[in-house]
Tab-separated table of C-alpha atoms in Angstrom:
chain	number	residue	atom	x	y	z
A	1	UNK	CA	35.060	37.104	-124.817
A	2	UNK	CA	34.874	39.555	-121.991
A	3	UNK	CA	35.836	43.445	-122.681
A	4	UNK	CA	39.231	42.845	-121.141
A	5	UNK	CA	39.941	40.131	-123.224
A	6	UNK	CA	38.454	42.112	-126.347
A	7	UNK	CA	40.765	44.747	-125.532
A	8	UNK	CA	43.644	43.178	-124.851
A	9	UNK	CA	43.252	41.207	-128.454
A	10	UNK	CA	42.649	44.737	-129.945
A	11	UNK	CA	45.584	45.835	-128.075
A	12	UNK	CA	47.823	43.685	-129.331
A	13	UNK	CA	46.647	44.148	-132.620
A	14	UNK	CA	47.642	47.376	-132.705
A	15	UNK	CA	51.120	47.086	-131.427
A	16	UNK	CA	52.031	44.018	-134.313
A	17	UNK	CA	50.505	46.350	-137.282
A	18	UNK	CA	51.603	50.270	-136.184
A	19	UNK	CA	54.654	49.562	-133.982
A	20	UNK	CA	57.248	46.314	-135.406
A	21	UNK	CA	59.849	45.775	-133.703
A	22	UNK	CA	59.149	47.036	-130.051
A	23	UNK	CA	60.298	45.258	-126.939
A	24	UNK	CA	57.436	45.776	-124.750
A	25	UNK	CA	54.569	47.496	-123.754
A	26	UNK	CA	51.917	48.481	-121.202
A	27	UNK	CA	48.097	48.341	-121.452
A	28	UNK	CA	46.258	49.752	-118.822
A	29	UNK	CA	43.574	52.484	-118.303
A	30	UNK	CA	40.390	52.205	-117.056
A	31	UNK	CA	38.808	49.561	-119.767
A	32	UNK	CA	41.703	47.094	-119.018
A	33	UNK	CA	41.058	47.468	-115.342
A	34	UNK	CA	37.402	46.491	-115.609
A	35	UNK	CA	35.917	49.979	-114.527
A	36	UNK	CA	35.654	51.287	-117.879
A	37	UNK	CA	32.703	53.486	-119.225
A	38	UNK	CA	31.087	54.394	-122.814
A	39	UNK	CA	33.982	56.578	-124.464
A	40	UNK	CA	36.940	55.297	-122.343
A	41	UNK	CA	40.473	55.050	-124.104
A	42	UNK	CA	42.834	52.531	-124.094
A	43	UNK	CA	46.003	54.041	-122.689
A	44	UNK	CA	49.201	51.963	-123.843
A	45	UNK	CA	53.022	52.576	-123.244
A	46	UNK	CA	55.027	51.028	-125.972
A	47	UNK	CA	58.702	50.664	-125.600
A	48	UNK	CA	61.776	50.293	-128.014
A	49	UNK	CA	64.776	49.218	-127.399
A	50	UNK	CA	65.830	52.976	-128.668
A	51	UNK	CA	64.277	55.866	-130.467
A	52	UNK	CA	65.442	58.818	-131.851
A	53	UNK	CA	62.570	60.975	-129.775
A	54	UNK	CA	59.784	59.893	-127.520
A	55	UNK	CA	56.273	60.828	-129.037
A	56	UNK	CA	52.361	60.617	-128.116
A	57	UNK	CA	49.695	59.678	-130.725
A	58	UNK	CA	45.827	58.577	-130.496
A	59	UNK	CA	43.303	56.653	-132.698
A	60	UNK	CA	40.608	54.467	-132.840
A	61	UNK	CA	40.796	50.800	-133.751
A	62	UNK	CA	37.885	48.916	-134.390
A	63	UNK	CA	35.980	49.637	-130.731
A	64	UNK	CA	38.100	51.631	-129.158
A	65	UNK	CA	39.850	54.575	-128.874
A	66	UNK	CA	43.729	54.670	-127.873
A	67	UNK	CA	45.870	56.590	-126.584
A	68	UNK	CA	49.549	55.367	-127.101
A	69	UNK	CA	52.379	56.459	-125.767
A	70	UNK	CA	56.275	55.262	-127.526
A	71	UNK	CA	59.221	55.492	-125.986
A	72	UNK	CA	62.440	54.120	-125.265
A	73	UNK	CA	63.814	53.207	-121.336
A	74	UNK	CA	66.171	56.811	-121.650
A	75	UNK	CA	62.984	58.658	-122.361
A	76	UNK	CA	60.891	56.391	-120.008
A	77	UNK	CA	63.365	57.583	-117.571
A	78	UNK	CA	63.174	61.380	-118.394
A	79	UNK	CA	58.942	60.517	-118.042
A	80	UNK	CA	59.411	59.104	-114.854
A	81	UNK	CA	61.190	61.548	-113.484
A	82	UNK	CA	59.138	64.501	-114.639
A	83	UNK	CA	55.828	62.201	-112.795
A	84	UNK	CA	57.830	62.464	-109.860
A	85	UNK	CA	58.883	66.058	-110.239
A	86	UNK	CA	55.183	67.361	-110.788
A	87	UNK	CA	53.537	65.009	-108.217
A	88	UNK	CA	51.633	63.764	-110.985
A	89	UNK	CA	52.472	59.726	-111.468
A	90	UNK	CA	50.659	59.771	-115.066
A	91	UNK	CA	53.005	57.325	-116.960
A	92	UNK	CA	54.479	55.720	-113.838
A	93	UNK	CA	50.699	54.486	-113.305
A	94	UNK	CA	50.446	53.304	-116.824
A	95	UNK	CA	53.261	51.608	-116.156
A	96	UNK	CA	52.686	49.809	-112.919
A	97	UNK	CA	48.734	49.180	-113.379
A	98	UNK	CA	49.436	47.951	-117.215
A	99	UNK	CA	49.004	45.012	-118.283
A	100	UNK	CA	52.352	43.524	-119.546
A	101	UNK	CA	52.465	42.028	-123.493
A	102	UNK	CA	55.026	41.542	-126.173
A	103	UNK	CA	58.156	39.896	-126.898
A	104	UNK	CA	60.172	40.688	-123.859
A	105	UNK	CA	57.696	40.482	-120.947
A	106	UNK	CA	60.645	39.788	-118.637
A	107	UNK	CA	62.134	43.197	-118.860
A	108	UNK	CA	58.807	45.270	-118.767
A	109	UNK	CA	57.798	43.146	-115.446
A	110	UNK	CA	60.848	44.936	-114.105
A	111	UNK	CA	59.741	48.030	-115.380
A	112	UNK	CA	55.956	47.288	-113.688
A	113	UNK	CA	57.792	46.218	-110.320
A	114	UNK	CA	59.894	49.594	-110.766
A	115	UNK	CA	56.953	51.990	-111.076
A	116	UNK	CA	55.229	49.964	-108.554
A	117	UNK	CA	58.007	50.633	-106.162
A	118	UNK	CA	57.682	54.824	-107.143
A	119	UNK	CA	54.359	54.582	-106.215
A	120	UNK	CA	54.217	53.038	-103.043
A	121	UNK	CA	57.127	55.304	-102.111
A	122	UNK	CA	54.782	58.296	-102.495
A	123	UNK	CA	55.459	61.618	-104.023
A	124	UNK	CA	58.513	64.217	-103.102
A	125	UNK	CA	57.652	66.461	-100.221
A	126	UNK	CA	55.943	69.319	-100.394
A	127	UNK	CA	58.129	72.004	-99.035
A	128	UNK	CA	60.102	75.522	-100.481
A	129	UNK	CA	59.660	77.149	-103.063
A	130	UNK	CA	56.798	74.815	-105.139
A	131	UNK	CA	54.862	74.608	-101.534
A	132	UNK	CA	54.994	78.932	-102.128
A	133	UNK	CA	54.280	78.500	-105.599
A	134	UNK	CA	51.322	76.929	-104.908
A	135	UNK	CA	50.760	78.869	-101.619
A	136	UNK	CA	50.668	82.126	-103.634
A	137	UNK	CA	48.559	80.795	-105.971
A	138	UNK	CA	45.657	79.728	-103.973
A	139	UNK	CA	45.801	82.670	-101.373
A	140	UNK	CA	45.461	84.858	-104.755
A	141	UNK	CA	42.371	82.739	-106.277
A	142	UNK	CA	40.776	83.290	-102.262
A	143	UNK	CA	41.584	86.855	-101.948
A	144	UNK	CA	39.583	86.878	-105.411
A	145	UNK	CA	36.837	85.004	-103.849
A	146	UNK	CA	36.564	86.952	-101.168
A	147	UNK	CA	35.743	89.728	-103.067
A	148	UNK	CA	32.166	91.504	-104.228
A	149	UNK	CA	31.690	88.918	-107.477
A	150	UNK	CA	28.644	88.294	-109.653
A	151	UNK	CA	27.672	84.224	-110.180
A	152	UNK	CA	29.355	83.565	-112.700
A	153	UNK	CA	32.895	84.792	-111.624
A	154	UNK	CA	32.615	83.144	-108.979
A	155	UNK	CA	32.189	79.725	-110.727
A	156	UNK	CA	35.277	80.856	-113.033
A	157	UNK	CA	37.256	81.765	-109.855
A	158	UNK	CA	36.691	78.051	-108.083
A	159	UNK	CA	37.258	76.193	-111.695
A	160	UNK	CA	40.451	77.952	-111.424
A	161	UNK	CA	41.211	76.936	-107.550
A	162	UNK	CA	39.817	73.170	-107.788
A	163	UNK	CA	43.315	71.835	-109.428
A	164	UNK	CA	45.732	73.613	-106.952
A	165	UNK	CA	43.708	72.770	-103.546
A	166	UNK	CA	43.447	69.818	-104.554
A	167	UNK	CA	47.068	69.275	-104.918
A	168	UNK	CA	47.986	70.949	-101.769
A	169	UNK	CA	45.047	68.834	-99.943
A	170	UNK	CA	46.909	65.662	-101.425
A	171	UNK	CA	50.393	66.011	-101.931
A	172	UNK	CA	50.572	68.106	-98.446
A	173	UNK	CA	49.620	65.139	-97.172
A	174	UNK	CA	51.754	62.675	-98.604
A	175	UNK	CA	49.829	61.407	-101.440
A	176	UNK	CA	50.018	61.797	-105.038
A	177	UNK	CA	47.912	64.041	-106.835
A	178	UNK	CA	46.068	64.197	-110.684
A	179	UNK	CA	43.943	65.564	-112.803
A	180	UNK	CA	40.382	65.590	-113.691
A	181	UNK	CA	38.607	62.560	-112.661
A	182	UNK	CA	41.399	61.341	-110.883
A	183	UNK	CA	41.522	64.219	-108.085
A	184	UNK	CA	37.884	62.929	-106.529
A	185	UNK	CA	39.209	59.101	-106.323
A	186	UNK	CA	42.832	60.190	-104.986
A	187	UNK	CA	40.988	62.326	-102.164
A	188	UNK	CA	38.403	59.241	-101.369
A	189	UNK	CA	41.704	57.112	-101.743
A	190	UNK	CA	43.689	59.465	-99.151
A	191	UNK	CA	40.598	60.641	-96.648
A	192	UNK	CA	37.046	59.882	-97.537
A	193	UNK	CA	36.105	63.106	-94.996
A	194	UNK	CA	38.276	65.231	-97.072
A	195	UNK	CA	37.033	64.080	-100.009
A	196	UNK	CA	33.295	64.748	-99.243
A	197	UNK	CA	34.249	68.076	-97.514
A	198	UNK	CA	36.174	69.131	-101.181
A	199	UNK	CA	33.165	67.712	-103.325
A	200	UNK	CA	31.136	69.153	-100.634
A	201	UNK	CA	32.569	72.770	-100.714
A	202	UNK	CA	32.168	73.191	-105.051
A	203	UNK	CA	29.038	71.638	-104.593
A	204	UNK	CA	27.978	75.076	-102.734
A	205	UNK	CA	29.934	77.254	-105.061
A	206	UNK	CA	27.013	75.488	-107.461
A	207	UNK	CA	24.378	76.923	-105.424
A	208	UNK	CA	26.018	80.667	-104.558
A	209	UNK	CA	27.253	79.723	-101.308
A	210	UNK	CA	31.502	80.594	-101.335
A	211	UNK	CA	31.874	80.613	-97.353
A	212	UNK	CA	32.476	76.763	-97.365
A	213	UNK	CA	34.911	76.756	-99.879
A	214	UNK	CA	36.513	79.528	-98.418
A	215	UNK	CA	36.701	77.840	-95.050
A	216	UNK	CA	38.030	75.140	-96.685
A	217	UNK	CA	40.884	76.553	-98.378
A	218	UNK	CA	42.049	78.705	-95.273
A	219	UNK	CA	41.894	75.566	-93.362
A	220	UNK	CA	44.354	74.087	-95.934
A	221	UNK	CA	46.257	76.551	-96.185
A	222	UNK	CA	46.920	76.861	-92.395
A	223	UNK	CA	48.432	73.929	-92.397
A	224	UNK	CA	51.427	75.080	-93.936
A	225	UNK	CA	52.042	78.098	-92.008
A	226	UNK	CA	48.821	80.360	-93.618
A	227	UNK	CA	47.848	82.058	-96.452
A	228	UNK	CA	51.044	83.395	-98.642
A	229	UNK	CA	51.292	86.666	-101.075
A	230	UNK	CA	53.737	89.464	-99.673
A	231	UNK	CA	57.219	88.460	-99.974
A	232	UNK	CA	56.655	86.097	-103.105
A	233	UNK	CA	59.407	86.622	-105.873
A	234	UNK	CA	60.467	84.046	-108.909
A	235	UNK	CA	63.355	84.892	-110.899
A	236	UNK	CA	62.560	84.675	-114.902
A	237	UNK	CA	65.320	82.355	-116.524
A	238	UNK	CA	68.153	84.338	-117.816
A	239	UNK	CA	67.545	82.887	-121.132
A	240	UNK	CA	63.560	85.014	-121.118
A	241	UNK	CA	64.784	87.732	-123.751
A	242	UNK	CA	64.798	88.733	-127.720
A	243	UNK	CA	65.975	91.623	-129.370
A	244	UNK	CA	63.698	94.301	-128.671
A	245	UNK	CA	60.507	94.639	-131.199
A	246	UNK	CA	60.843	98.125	-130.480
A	247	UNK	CA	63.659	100.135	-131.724
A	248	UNK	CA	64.398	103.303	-128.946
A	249	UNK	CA	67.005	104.605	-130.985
C-alpha cells in the first residue's frame, strides 16, 4: 500500500475504536496530502452529531502520530468563525483539504465545499483597530531594532517580529496568513519576490546585518499609512478586576 493509503487505513482505525458513533470526519495534513516528512502528524476533524464541549487530543497509533480534533457542527461553527476572525484558516483548511470518511460522507462533502468556499473568499480586511494593533506592534519591535543591541538581542527581537510582518505582509494583501512552516509557503503562495525578500531579510539578521530587515518592515509598514505608536490606546474589558490583594485601609 502507499503511505496515503496506510494512513488513511490507520485513520480510520482510529475513528471506529476511540470515537463510536460520529457522523463524519476529516483527514488531512501533510502525510494525507503526499508531502509528508519523518515526524509529520495526522491532523483529523471528527464530528458528532452533538457534544456537550468541543475538545483537542493527540496520540500515536501504530506509525503515526495524530492530532484529532472532535467537535460538533455548533462548535465547528464557533471554529470557523474564530479562523476567520484571526486570519488564521487552521480548521477551515483541515476541513476543506481533508479527506472525507465515515458514515455520512454526504454531509461532511458539504462541510468540505463550505470551507472551500471560506477559503477562496479570502480573509476579512485588514483595516481599524487590529491593522493598529498590529501596526503598534511591529513599529515597537523596529524602534527596538533600531537601537544599539548586542547579537543575540537582536536575534530575540526578529523571532519576535517574524509572526506579525508576516501577517501584515499577507493578510494586508489579501491573503490568509499562519504559523510556523506555513508563513514561508503562504508568502511563495501570495508573491514568490516577497517571499525571498522576507526569507531573505532573517537570513541577514543570521549574519548581523538588521538594515534589510529594517528596510523591509518600513516598507511594509508604509503601505498602510507608516509606522504607528503615539496615539495608540486599548481599553481593558470592564470585567479586568479582583478585589484588591492589598488592603489600604
Amino acid at each position: 500500500m502507499s503511505v496515503f493509503e496506510t494512513a488513511i487505513q490507520a485513520t480510520n482505525s482510529v475513528l471506529a475504536s476511540r470515537f463510536p458513533g460520529y457522523s463524519f470526519a476529516f483527514a488531512s495534513g501533510s502525510i494525507i496530502r503526499g508531502e509528508g516528512t519523518k515526524g509529520s502528524d495526522i491532523d483529523v476533524v471528527v464530528v458528532f452529531d452533538r457534544l456537550e464541549t468541543a475538545w483537542r487530543e493527540t496520540f500515536i497509533e501504530g506509525d503515526f502520530p495524530f492530532e484529532v480534533f472532535v467537535q460538533d457542527p455548533e462548535t465547528l461553527s464557533w471554529f470557523f468563525e474564530s479562523d476567520i476572525a484571526r486570519g488564521y484558516p487552521v480548521i477551515i483548511h483541515m476541513v476543506a483539504t481533508g479527506h472525507v470518511l465515515g458514515p455520512n460522507r454526504d454531509k461532511g462533502q458539504v462541510w468540505k465545499d463550505h470551507a472551500a468556499s471560506v477559503l477562496r473568499a479570502g480573509p476579512l480586511e485588514l483595516v481599524g483597530e487590529k491593522l493598529d494593533a498590529l501596526k503598534y506592534q511591529i513599529t515597537d519591535l523596529l524602534d527596538d531594532l533600531h537601537g544599539d543591541r548586542v547579537g543575540p538581542e537582536i536575534r530575540a527581537i526578529a523571532a519576535q517580529l517574524y509572526q506579525p510582518l508576516a501577517d501584515l505582509m499577507l493578510l494586508g494583501r489579501g491573503a490568509w496568513s499562519g504559523r510556523g512552516e506555513w508563513i514561508p509557503r503562504l508568502l511563495r503562495e501570495t508573491d514568490q519576490e516577497l517571499a525571498n525578500r522576507f526569507d531573505d531579510a532573517f537570513r541577514q539578521v543570521s549574519r548581523g546585518n538588521v538594515e534589510v530587515l529594517c528596510n523591509q518592515t518600513h516598507a511594509e509598514l508604509d503601505r498602510h499609512g507608516g509606522p504607528f505608536f503615539a496615539g495608540d490606546k486599548r481599553m481593558a474589558s470592564q470585567q479586568a478586576r479582583r478585589t484588591s490583594f492589598v488592603d489600604l485601609g
